[in-house]
Structures are given as C-alpha cells and as structure tokens.
C-alpha cells in the first residue's frame, strides 16, 4: 500500500464521483477535429474508454492509499453543509464496506466502455450512449460514497433514467415494455423509501448516516424503527431484487443490451443490498430485528423460486432465453445475500458483502459471454444454442466454451472460486443468528438455502451440457439444414474485457482474506453501534 495525504484521498473520492458527470457533458460536445479518428462515433466511444479508465485508475489509487489497518474508519471524507435548514450535507467517505463496491463499479464500467468501443451497441448515435453510461456510473459510485440519507436517495434515483434509456433505445425485442416496467417498479419502491428516510431524519434530527449509525437507533422509538424499516426496506428490496418484487428484472435483462445487463447485474442490484447494510441494519436495529425472519423467509423463497425458474427455462423444448435464465439466477443469488443480512451477525453480513462482489464479477462475465453468443447466433434462445447448429462450443469455439463453463461453475459456488465464500458464510450466519432471532426458524431457512445450492448446480450444469457439449456436425437426417456455420472464437477485445473478471474470480476464491480483511472490521463496528 502507498502513503497518500488525506487531502489527496479526499480529492480522489470527489473526482471519482464527479468526473463521470463532467465526462457525460463533454461526450455530448463535438469532438475536436484532430481527435475524431475514423469518425465522430469512434471518437465519442474512445472518450468513454478514456473517462472510465481515468476513474478506474483513481479508484485503484484510492484503494492503494486506503489505510488497511483501520478499515472500519471512514476515510477520504468530505463534509460540507449544503441545505443548512435541514442539516443536509455533502458528506462523502469510504470504509471497508463501500470501497470494494466502489472499485467493482469503476472496473465493470470501464470494461463495458472498452467492449462497446470494439462492439458498439445497435441503436442510435453512440454519443448519447456514452453520456448515459457515464451518468449511470456517477450515480452508482455516488450511492456507495455518500454518507447523507437524502444524498443517498438522490444518487439511488440518479441511475434510473440512464438505465431506462439504455434499455429502451439500445435494447432488443420488447425493450419499451421492459424499460417501462423497470422504471415504474423502481420509482414506486423509491417513493416509499423516501418516506422512510424522511421519517428517520426528522425524528433523529439529522440525515448524517455516520451519526445515525453511531446512535444505533437510540434516538428512534421502536414503532418509528419498524415503520422506517418497512418503508426503506420496500424500496431497497425492489432494487435488490427480492422475491416477490423481482418481476421487472427478467424482462429488463432480456431486453437490455449486453453492457446494460452487465451493469444492471454487476452493480445496480448491489445498491439495494448495500442500503440494507449501510442504513437499515445500524440505524434501526430493533426494527430490523422485527422484520429479519420475514426477510430471511422471502430470501429463501427467492433462492428456490429463482432456481426452479432456471430449471424450467433450461429444459429442452421450453424455448428459454439464456439471458432470462441468468436474470432469474440473480434472484436466487441475491437471496443468499439477503439471508446473510437477515441473520444480523458479522459472519452473515460479511458473507452478504462477499457474495455481492462475487456476483458482480461472475454474473457480469456471464452476461458478457451470453452477449457474445447472441452476437454470433442472433439469438439467446437456449434451444437454438443447443441445437444442431449451436451445440459443441468445446469443439467449435473452445475458448468461448471454456469461459462459459468456468463462469457457470463459479456461479454455482465451486470451492476455490469467488462464488463459494459468500454463500457459505451467509448460510453460516443464518445457522447461528443474532440473539433475539428464532434459531429453529433460521435453521429451517438454512436447510432450504442448502437445497437451493443443489438446484443451482443442476440448472447451470444442464446449460453447460446443452450448449458446450455435443457433436460438431449435423446429426443424421438433418443434412437439409446445411453444415454448421463457422463460429468465431474469443476475439482480442473480448479477451481484454473478460480476463480481469476471470482473474478476480479466481483471486477472491483462493484468497478471500483480501476482501474479508476489509469488510469484517467495518461490519463489526457497524453492528456494534459505531464502536470498534
């Protein structure tokens, strides 16, 4: 690690949050003649790569300058009065909980911009696409960096409009309906969440998240806490997405362009679970304890429901869409995150935070791979991909088939890869929940979650068998369809965009202490009411 002065750290965090907005504004301006390359479209796509690359470098430097001996302390803080009458402040900072999500967001956005430079999405001018991508990045990064409830809400909402347009303008079939469903669900949830945030701030006399976490609910009556957790939890649960508030997700993923799906799964879903950890758990612990069994119950229903939906889509003849299948798998994976949070234990919450990062890496890679398959075949229909012209990726495009199999076994939680640790720790936390929670109930939830891991392995292995294995030629009697077309293997730009995700999935699986060493002290402090 490197020694960086507090003022430089402060500047880096502010730059990470604000620079994407400046980049979005300049993306809409005409490119200088000398920087246009082969045309204005290429220039603006290169601009997106440059801006997101600069933000990623700043995030890495911030992580290197972070004091890893004190990950529970807020660092790189900025605290400026904004609306004095309401005591709303521009308060930024990072600790061991938010830093990994900040770096993950910067990485995935850069990889999406790099991928789009070589494979621009089909649709209107790239100028608006790059601007929307950068606004989306700014909102997501701000969500993980702000420490004021009202600023959190503004950042939380800031991502909705760019994602709506990314789906509606650059998406596939049924994109308009999917985009409307996405924004209506999330906006309605957010209205309820705002009421809960205002209730907390007005009763406590401050919107400062650090001060509220330190008070640990002492300034809020139990009835206020219960009401606030219900209202805030609904808004966060929609974004997570928690069953049964998940139904916008499969449509949005199916219609979204590849990079839209990567960012939606990789970072936007994490905003909901991050809100549970940063706001709900420390600020209203009594209210959280009241709802924890219900949250755990919804979580395990989501695990089973998501897995059964994936099994149905993977079945031969079901006409299942592979993007839709991975979207339903996210419902199951985020169920493990919610189960860990509901346990209200350091082990469970650490598992939830680890599973958040692992899901971002693995599911981001899966959506990249399915996007590549869809580009090659013109469809993500599983029966088509597994048919005579699409099976046997191992033989026809071995690197593509190998990466798909790798991402699938990482997603099912193979030990040694990132997907294993988060889900295991979440179930360990649920096995021995916090005092005041019913252990028999949580033992039942843990058993159901364990069964969900078996279902997860089943549908992912079915997908690998159907898409990656088989003969590389047409079966007898199918000559009229012609020989199987040539299939391009992994291209150089795809390798550049996917390799970091593969490497980090292996690194997190083999060396989980890198991430847990950051999150654990911060989680311990958060659950102890701000006391280290």
Coordinates of C-alpha atoms in Angstrom, one line a residue:
X1 CA 0.0 0.0 0.0
X2 CA 1.1 3.6 -0.5
X3 CA 1.1 6.6 1.7
X4 CA -1.2 9.3 0.4
X5 CA -2.1 12.5 2.2
X6 CA -5.7 13.0 3.4
X7 CA -6.3 15.9 1.1
X8 CA -5.3 13.9 -2.0
X9 CA -7.5 11.0 -0.8
X10 CA -10.3 13.5 -0.4
X11 CA -9.7 14.8 -3.9
X12 CA -9.6 11.3 -5.4
X13 CA -13.0 10.3 -4.0
X14 CA -14.6 13.6 -5.1
X15 CA -13.1 13.1 -8.5
X16 CA -14.4 9.5 -8.8
X17 CA -18.0 10.8 -8.1
X18 CA -18.0 14.0 -10.2
X19 CA -15.7 13.1 -13.1
X20 CA -18.3 10.8 -14.9
X21 CA -20.8 13.7 -14.9
X22 CA -18.2 16.0 -16.5
X23 CA -17.3 13.3 -18.9
X24 CA -21.0 12.8 -19.8
X25 CA -21.4 16.5 -20.5
X26 CA -18.3 16.6 -22.8
X27 CA -19.4 13.5 -24.6
X28 CA -22.3 15.5 -26.0
X29 CA -20.0 18.1 -27.4
X30 CA -18.5 17.8 -30.9
X31 CA -15.0 16.2 -30.8
X32 CA -12.1 18.4 -31.8
X33 CA -11.1 17.6 -35.5
X34 CA -7.7 16.1 -34.6
X35 CA -9.3 13.6 -32.2
X36 CA -12.0 12.2 -34.4
X37 CA -10.1 9.2 -35.6
X38 CA -12.1 7.5 -38.3
X39 CA -15.2 9.4 -37.4
X40 CA -17.2 11.1 -34.6
X41 CA -18.7 7.8 -33.4
X42 CA -15.3 6.3 -32.8
X43 CA -14.2 9.5 -31.1
X44 CA -17.0 9.5 -28.6
X45 CA -16.6 5.8 -27.8
X46 CA -12.9 6.4 -27.3
X47 CA -13.9 9.3 -25.0
X48 CA -15.9 6.8 -22.9
X49 CA -13.0 4.5 -22.6
X50 CA -10.7 7.3 -21.6
X51 CA -13.0 8.8 -18.9
X52 CA -13.9 5.4 -17.4
X53 CA -10.3 4.4 -17.5
X54 CA -9.2 7.5 -15.6
X55 CA -11.9 6.8 -13.0
X56 CA -10.8 3.2 -12.6
X57 CA -7.2 4.4 -12.1
X58 CA -8.3 6.9 -9.5
X59 CA -10.3 4.1 -7.7
X60 CA -7.3 1.8 -7.7
X61 CA -5.1 4.6 -6.3
X62 CA -7.7 5.3 -3.7
X63 CA -7.7 1.6 -2.7
X64 CA -3.9 1.6 -2.5
X65 CA -3.9 4.7 -0.3
X66 CA -6.7 3.4 1.9
X67 CA -5.5 2.6 5.5
X68 CA -6.0 -1.1 5.6
X69 CA -5.1 -1.2 9.2
X70 CA -8.2 0.8 10.0
X71 CA -10.9 -0.3 7.5
X72 CA -13.7 0.5 9.9
X73 CA -12.8 4.2 9.9
X74 CA -14.4 6.5 7.3
X75 CA -11.6 7.7 5.1
X76 CA -11.2 10.3 2.2
X77 CA -14.0 12.2 3.8
X78 CA -15.6 15.5 2.6
X79 CA -18.2 17.1 4.8
X80 CA -19.7 20.4 3.5
X81 CA -23.0 22.0 4.6
X82 CA -25.5 22.0 1.6
X83 CA -29.0 22.7 2.9
X84 CA -28.5 24.2 6.4
X85 CA -32.2 24.3 7.3
X86 CA -32.5 20.6 7.0
X87 CA -28.9 19.8 8.1
X88 CA -28.3 18.1 4.7
X89 CA -24.6 17.9 4.0
X90 CA -22.4 16.9 1.1
X91 CA -20.8 14.1 3.1
X92 CA -18.6 11.6 1.3
X93 CA -16.4 8.9 2.6
X94 CA -15.4 5.2 2.2
X95 CA -14.7 2.4 4.6
X96 CA -14.1 -1.4 4.2
X97 CA -17.8 -1.9 3.3
X98 CA -18.0 0.6 0.4
X99 CA -14.5 0.5 -1.0
X100 CA -14.8 -2.9 -2.8
X101 CA -18.1 -1.9 -4.3
X102 CA -16.6 1.4 -5.5
X103 CA -13.7 -0.4 -7.2
X104 CA -16.1 -3.0 -8.7
X105 CA -18.3 -0.3 -10.2
X106 CA -15.3 1.5 -11.7
X107 CA -13.9 -1.7 -13.2
X108 CA -17.2 -3.0 -14.7
X109 CA -18.0 0.4 -16.2
X110 CA -14.5 0.6 -17.8
X111 CA -14.8 -3.0 -19.2
X112 CA -18.2 -2.1 -20.6
X113 CA -16.9 1.0 -22.3
X114 CA -13.9 -0.9 -23.7
X115 CA -16.2 -3.7 -25.0
X116 CA -18.5 -1.1 -26.6
X117 CA -15.6 0.6 -28.3
X118 CA -15.0 -2.5 -30.4
X119 CA -18.6 -3.7 -30.4
X120 CA -20.9 -0.6 -30.4
X121 CA -24.5 -1.4 -29.5
X122 CA -27.0 -1.4 -32.2
X123 CA -29.2 1.7 -32.0
X124 CA -29.0 5.5 -32.1
X125 CA -25.8 7.6 -32.1
X126 CA -23.1 6.4 -29.6
X127 CA -22.9 10.0 -28.3
X128 CA -26.0 9.6 -26.1
X129 CA -25.0 6.0 -25.2
X130 CA -21.6 7.1 -23.8
X131 CA -23.2 10.1 -21.9
X132 CA -25.8 7.8 -20.4
X133 CA -23.2 5.2 -19.4
X134 CA -21.2 7.9 -17.6
X135 CA -24.2 9.3 -15.8
X136 CA -25.1 5.8 -14.7
X137 CA -21.6 5.3 -13.4
X138 CA -21.7 8.6 -11.5
X139 CA -25.0 7.7 -9.8
X140 CA -23.8 4.2 -8.8
X141 CA -20.4 5.5 -7.5
X142 CA -22.2 8.2 -5.5
X143 CA -24.5 5.7 -3.9
X144 CA -21.5 3.9 -2.4
X145 CA -19.7 7.1 -1.4
X146 CA -22.3 9.4 0.1
X147 CA -23.0 9.5 3.9
X148 CA -26.2 11.6 4.0
X149 CA -29.6 9.9 3.7
X150 CA -31.0 12.5 1.2
X151 CA -27.9 12.4 -0.9
X152 CA -28.1 8.6 -0.9
X153 CA -31.7 8.8 -2.2
X154 CA -30.7 11.3 -5.0
X155 CA -27.8 9.0 -6.1
X156 CA -30.0 6.0 -5.8
X157 CA -32.6 7.6 -8.1
X158 CA -30.0 9.1 -10.5
X159 CA -29.3 5.7 -12.1
X160 CA -32.9 5.1 -13.2
X161 CA -33.2 7.4 -16.2
X162 CA -29.9 6.4 -17.9
X163 CA -30.7 2.7 -17.4
X164 CA -34.3 3.3 -18.8
X165 CA -32.9 4.8 -22.0
X166 CA -30.2 2.2 -22.3
X167 CA -32.9 -0.5 -22.4
X168 CA -35.5 1.5 -24.4
X169 CA -33.1 2.8 -27.1
X170 CA -30.4 0.2 -27.4
X171 CA -32.3 -2.9 -26.2
X172 CA -33.7 -5.9 -28.1
X173 CA -37.2 -7.1 -28.6
X174 CA -39.9 -5.9 -26.2
X175 CA -37.5 -3.2 -25.0
X176 CA -40.1 -0.4 -24.5
X177 CA -42.3 -2.6 -22.3
X178 CA -39.3 -3.8 -20.3
X179 CA -37.9 -0.3 -19.8
X180 CA -41.3 1.0 -18.6
X181 CA -41.7 -2.0 -16.2
X182 CA -38.2 -1.3 -14.8
X183 CA -38.7 2.3 -14.1
X184 CA -42.3 2.0 -12.7
X185 CA -41.3 -0.7 -10.3
X186 CA -38.2 1.1 -9.1
X187 CA -39.8 4.5 -8.9
X188 CA -42.8 3.3 -6.9
X189 CA -40.4 1.5 -4.5
X190 CA -38.3 4.6 -4.2
X191 CA -41.2 6.8 -3.3
X192 CA -42.0 4.6 -0.3
X193 CA -38.3 4.5 0.6
X194 CA -38.1 8.3 0.6
X195 CA -40.9 8.5 3.2
X196 CA -38.9 6.1 5.4
X197 CA -35.7 8.1 5.0
X198 CA -37.5 11.3 5.9
X199 CA -39.1 9.7 8.9
X200 CA -35.7 8.7 10.2
X201 CA -34.1 12.0 9.6
X202 CA -36.8 14.1 11.0
X203 CA -37.2 12.0 14.2
X204 CA -33.4 11.7 14.8
X205 CA -32.7 15.4 13.9
X206 CA -30.0 14.5 11.4
X207 CA -29.6 12.8 8.0
X208 CA -26.0 12.0 8.6
X209 CA -25.5 8.3 8.2
X210 CA -22.4 8.1 10.4
X211 CA -24.1 9.9 13.3
X212 CA -27.2 7.8 12.9
X213 CA -25.2 4.5 12.8
X214 CA -23.3 5.6 15.9
X215 CA -26.6 6.3 17.7
X216 CA -27.6 2.8 16.7
X217 CA -31.3 3.6 16.9
X218 CA -31.2 5.1 20.4
X219 CA -32.9 8.3 19.2
X220 CA -35.8 6.4 17.5
X221 CA -38.7 4.6 19.2
X222 CA -39.3 1.0 18.2
X223 CA -42.5 2.0 16.4
X224 CA -40.6 4.6 14.3
X225 CA -37.9 2.0 13.6
X226 CA -40.4 -0.6 12.5
X227 CA -42.2 1.8 10.2
X228 CA -38.9 3.1 8.8
X229 CA -37.5 -0.4 8.1
X230 CA -40.7 -1.4 6.3
X231 CA -40.7 1.7 4.1
X232 CA -37.0 1.8 3.4
X233 CA -36.9 -2.0 3.0
X234 CA -39.5 -2.0 0.3
X235 CA -37.5 0.5 -1.9
X236 CA -34.3 -1.4 -1.3
X237 CA -36.0 -4.8 -1.9
X238 CA -37.3 -3.7 -5.3
X239 CA -33.7 -2.8 -6.4
X240 CA -32.1 -5.9 -4.9
X241 CA -34.4 -7.6 -6.3
X242 CA -36.2 -9.6 -3.6
X243 CA -39.0 -12.1 -4.4
X244 CA -41.8 -11.2 -5.0
X245 CA -40.7 -7.7 -6.1
X246 CA -38.4 -9.1 -8.7
X247 CA -40.6 -9.4 -11.8
X248 CA -39.1 -6.3 -13.5
X249 CA -35.7 -8.0 -13.6
X250 CA -36.0 -10.8 -16.1
X251 CA -37.7 -8.6 -18.7
X252 CA -35.1 -5.8 -18.2
X253 CA -32.2 -8.2 -18.6
X254 CA -33.7 -10.0 -21.6
X255 CA -34.3 -6.7 -23.4
X256 CA -31.1 -4.8 -22.3
X257 CA -28.0 -4.5 -24.5
X258 CA -25.1 -6.6 -23.3
X259 CA -23.4 -3.8 -21.3
X260 CA -26.7 -2.8 -19.8
X261 CA -27.2 -6.3 -18.5
X262 CA -23.6 -6.4 -17.1
X263 CA -24.1 -3.1 -15.2
X264 CA -27.6 -3.9 -14.1
X265 CA -26.5 -7.2 -12.6
X266 CA -23.0 -6.3 -11.7
X267 CA -23.5 -3.0 -9.8
X268 CA -27.1 -1.8 -9.7
X269 CA -28.5 -4.7 -7.8
X270 CA -25.8 -4.2 -5.2
X271 CA -27.2 -0.7 -4.4
X272 CA -30.2 -2.4 -2.7
X273 CA -28.3 -4.8 -0.6
X274 CA -25.7 -2.1 0.3
X275 CA -28.6 0.1 1.5
X276 CA -29.7 -2.7 3.9
X277 CA -26.2 -3.0 5.3
X278 CA -25.4 0.8 5.5
X279 CA -28.7 2.2 6.5
X280 CA -31.2 -0.4 7.8
X281 CA -29.0 -2.6 10.0
X282 CA -27.2 0.1 12.0
X283 CA -29.8 2.9 12.1
X284 CA -32.9 0.9 13.0
X285 CA -31.6 -2.4 14.7
X286 CA -34.8 -3.0 16.6
X287 CA -37.0 -2.6 13.5
X288 CA -34.6 -4.8 11.6
X289 CA -34.8 -7.5 14.2
X290 CA -38.6 -7.4 13.9
X291 CA -38.5 -8.0 10.2
X292 CA -35.4 -10.2 10.0
X293 CA -37.4 -13.5 10.0
X294 CA -39.6 -12.3 7.2
X295 CA -36.7 -11.0 5.2
X296 CA -35.0 -14.4 5.6
X297 CA -38.2 -16.2 4.5
X298 CA -38.5 -14.1 1.4
X299 CA -34.8 -14.6 0.7
X300 CA -35.0 -18.4 0.7
X301 CA -38.2 -18.4 -1.3
X302 CA -36.3 -16.3 -3.8
X303 CA -33.5 -18.8 -3.8
X304 CA -35.8 -21.8 -4.6
X305 CA -38.1 -19.8 -6.9
X306 CA -35.1 -18.5 -9.0
X307 CA -33.6 -21.9 -9.3
X308 CA -36.9 -23.6 -10.3
X309 CA -37.5 -20.9 -12.9
X310 CA -34.0 -21.5 -14.3
X311 CA -34.6 -25.3 -14.4
X312 CA -37.8 -24.7 -16.3
X313 CA -36.0 -22.4 -18.8
X314 CA -33.1 -24.9 -19.2
X315 CA -35.5 -27.7 -20.1
X316 CA -35.3 -29.0 -23.7
X317 CA -38.2 -27.6 -25.8
X318 CA -39.0 -24.8 -23.3
X319 CA -37.8 -22.1 -25.6
X320 CA -35.9 -20.5 -22.7
X321 CA -33.8 -17.4 -23.3
X322 CA -30.3 -17.7 -21.8
X323 CA -30.2 -14.1 -20.7
X324 CA -33.5 -14.5 -19.0
X325 CA -32.2 -17.7 -17.2
X326 CA -29.2 -15.8 -15.9
X327 CA -31.5 -13.0 -14.7
X328 CA -33.6 -15.5 -12.7
X329 CA -30.3 -16.9 -11.3
X330 CA -29.6 -13.4 -9.9
X331 CA -32.9 -13.6 -8.0
X332 CA -31.5 -16.8 -6.3
X333 CA -28.0 -15.4 -5.7
X334 CA -29.3 -12.2 -4.2
X335 CA -31.5 -14.4 -1.9
X336 CA -28.3 -15.6 -0.3
X337 CA -27.1 -12.0 0.2
X338 CA -30.4 -11.1 1.9
X339 CA -30.3 -14.3 4.0
X340 CA -26.9 -13.2 5.3
X341 CA -28.1 -9.7 6.1
X342 CA -31.2 -11.1 7.9
X343 CA -29.0 -13.1 10.2
X344 CA -27.8 -9.8 11.7
X345 CA -24.4 -11.5 12.5
X346 CA -20.9 -10.4 11.5
X347 CA -20.5 -13.7 9.7
X348 CA -23.7 -13.4 7.8
X349 CA -23.2 -9.7 6.8
X350 CA -19.6 -10.4 5.7
X351 CA -20.9 -13.3 3.6
X352 CA -23.5 -11.0 2.1
X353 CA -20.9 -8.4 1.2
X354 CA -18.6 -11.0 -0.2
X355 CA -21.4 -12.5 -2.3
X356 CA -22.3 -9.1 -3.6
X357 CA -18.8 -8.6 -5.1
X358 CA -18.6 -12.2 -6.3
X359 CA -22.0 -11.9 -8.0
X360 CA -20.9 -8.7 -9.7
X361 CA -17.8 -10.4 -11.1
X362 CA -19.3 -13.7 -12.1
X363 CA -22.7 -12.6 -13.4
X364 CA -21.0 -9.7 -15.2
X365 CA -18.8 -12.3 -17.0
X366 CA -21.9 -14.5 -17.8
X367 CA -23.8 -11.6 -19.4
X368 CA -20.7 -10.7 -21.5
X369 CA -20.5 -14.3 -22.6
X370 CA -24.2 -14.6 -23.5
X371 CA -24.0 -11.3 -25.3
X372 CA -21.1 -12.7 -27.4
X373 CA -23.2 -15.9 -28.2
X374 CA -26.1 -13.7 -29.1
X375 CA -23.9 -11.6 -31.4
X376 CA -22.7 -14.8 -33.2
X377 CA -26.1 -16.5 -33.5
X378 CA -28.5 -13.6 -33.5
X379 CA -30.4 -15.2 -30.6
X380 CA -30.0 -16.2 -27.0
X381 CA -32.7 -18.9 -27.3
X382 CA -31.4 -21.9 -25.4
X383 CA -33.0 -24.5 -27.8
X384 CA -31.3 -22.8 -30.7
X385 CA -27.9 -22.5 -29.0
X386 CA -28.2 -26.2 -28.0
X387 CA -29.4 -27.3 -31.4
X388 CA -27.6 -28.9 -34.2
X389 CA -26.1 -25.6 -35.3
X390 CA -25.2 -24.4 -31.9
X391 CA -24.0 -27.2 -29.6
X392 CA -20.4 -28.3 -29.0
X393 CA -18.8 -25.0 -28.1
X394 CA -15.9 -27.0 -26.7
X395 CA -15.2 -28.3 -30.2
X396 CA -16.2 -25.3 -32.3
X397 CA -15.1 -22.4 -30.1
X398 CA -13.1 -23.9 -27.3
X399 CA -12.1 -20.7 -25.5
X400 CA -15.6 -19.4 -25.6
X401 CA -17.0 -22.8 -24.4
X402 CA -14.3 -23.0 -21.7
X403 CA -15.1 -19.5 -20.4
X404 CA -18.8 -20.2 -20.3
X405 CA -18.2 -23.4 -18.3
X406 CA -15.8 -21.5 -16.0
X407 CA -18.4 -18.8 -15.3
X408 CA -21.1 -21.4 -14.7
X409 CA -19.2 -23.4 -12.2
X410 CA -18.1 -20.2 -10.5
X411 CA -21.8 -19.2 -10.3
X412 CA -22.8 -22.5 -8.7
X413 CA -20.3 -21.9 -5.9
X414 CA -17.4 -24.3 -6.7
X415 CA -14.9 -24.1 -3.8
X416 CA -11.8 -22.2 -4.9
X417 CA -13.8 -19.6 -6.8
X418 CA -15.4 -16.4 -5.6
X419 CA -19.0 -17.7 -5.6
X420 CA -18.3 -20.2 -2.8
X421 CA -17.3 -18.0 0.1
X422 CA -20.2 -15.5 0.2
X423 CA -23.0 -18.1 0.0
X424 CA -21.2 -20.4 2.6
X425 CA -20.7 -17.5 5.1
X426 CA -24.3 -16.3 4.6
X427 CA -25.6 -19.8 5.5
X428 CA -23.2 -20.0 8.4
X429 CA -24.6 -16.7 9.7
X430 CA -28.1 -18.0 9.3
X431 CA -27.2 -21.2 11.1
X432 CA -26.4 -19.2 14.3
X433 CA -28.4 -15.9 14.0
X434 CA -28.1 -12.9 16.3
X435 CA -29.6 -13.0 19.8
X436 CA -33.3 -12.3 19.7
X437 CA -33.9 -14.2 16.5
X438 CA -35.6 -17.6 16.4
X439 CA -32.8 -20.2 15.8
X440 CA -35.3 -23.0 14.8
X441 CA -36.7 -20.7 12.1
X442 CA -33.3 -19.8 10.8
X443 CA -32.1 -23.4 10.8
X444 CA -35.1 -24.1 8.6
X445 CA -34.1 -21.2 6.3
X446 CA -30.5 -22.5 6.2
X447 CA -31.7 -26.0 5.2
X448 CA -33.8 -24.6 2.4
X449 CA -30.9 -22.4 1.2
X450 CA -28.7 -25.5 1.1
X451 CA -31.2 -27.3 -1.1
X452 CA -31.2 -24.2 -3.3
X453 CA -27.4 -24.7 -3.9
X454 CA -28.2 -28.2 -5.3
X455 CA -30.8 -26.7 -7.7
X456 CA -28.4 -24.0 -8.7
X457 CA -25.8 -26.6 -9.6
X458 CA -28.4 -28.6 -11.5
X459 CA -29.5 -25.9 -13.9
X460 CA -26.1 -24.5 -14.6
X461 CA -24.7 -27.9 -15.4
X462 CA -27.6 -28.5 -17.7
X463 CA -26.8 -25.3 -19.5
X464 CA -23.1 -26.2 -19.9
X465 CA -24.0 -29.7 -21.1
X466 CA -26.6 -28.4 -23.7
X467 CA -24.5 -25.5 -25.0
X468 CA -20.9 -26.7 -24.7
X469 CA -21.0 -30.4 -25.3
X470 CA -22.1 -32.5 -28.3
X471 CA -21.1 -33.3 -31.9
X472 CA -19.6 -30.5 -34.0
X473 CA -21.5 -31.7 -37.1
X474 CA -25.2 -32.0 -38.1
X475 CA -26.9 -35.3 -36.9
X476 CA -28.0 -37.8 -39.5
X477 CA -31.2 -36.8 -41.3
X478 CA -30.5 -33.1 -40.8
X479 CA -28.5 -32.5 -44.0
X480 CA -31.1 -30.3 -45.4
X481 CA -30.2 -27.6 -42.9
X482 CA -26.7 -27.5 -44.2
X483 CA -23.4 -27.7 -42.3
X484 CA -22.9 -26.0 -39.0
X485 CA -21.7 -22.4 -39.7
X486 CA -18.3 -21.3 -38.7
X487 CA -18.2 -19.9 -35.2
X488 CA -15.7 -17.2 -34.2
X489 CA -13.8 -18.0 -31.0
X490 CA -13.0 -15.3 -28.4
X491 CA -11.7 -12.1 -30.1
X492 CA -8.9 -10.0 -28.7
X493 CA -11.1 -7.2 -27.4
X494 CA -13.4 -9.8 -25.7
X495 CA -10.4 -11.3 -24.0
X496 CA -9.3 -7.9 -22.8
X497 CA -12.7 -7.2 -21.3
X498 CA -13.2 -10.6 -19.7
X499 CA -9.8 -11.5 -18.4
X500 CA -9.9 -9.2 -15.4
X501 CA -13.2 -10.7 -14.3
X502 CA -11.8 -14.3 -14.6
X503 CA -8.6 -13.3 -12.7
X504 CA -10.5 -11.6 -9.9
X505 CA -13.0 -14.5 -9.6
X506 CA -10.0 -16.9 -9.0
X507 CA -8.2 -14.5 -6.7
X508 CA -11.2 -13.9 -4.5
X509 CA -11.8 -17.6 -4.4
X510 CA -8.3 -18.6 -3.4
X511 CA -7.5 -15.6 -1.2
X512 CA -10.8 -14.5 0.4
X513 CA -9.0 -12.7 3.2
X514 CA -8.2 -9.8 0.8
X515 CA -11.9 -8.9 0.8
X516 CA -12.9 -10.1 4.3
X517 CA -10.0 -8.3 5.9
X518 CA -11.6 -5.1 4.6
X519 CA -15.2 -5.8 5.4
X520 CA -15.0 -7.6 8.7
X521 CA -13.7 -4.7 11.0
X522 CA -16.2 -2.3 9.4
X523 CA -19.1 -4.8 9.8
X524 CA -18.1 -5.4 13.4
X525 CA -18.2 -1.7 14.1
X526 CA -21.5 -1.2 12.3
X527 CA -23.3 -3.9 14.2
X528 CA -21.8 -2.6 17.5
X529 CA -23.3 0.8 17.1
X530 CA -20.2 2.6 15.8
X531 CA -17.9 1.2 18.5
X532 CA -14.8 -0.6 17.2

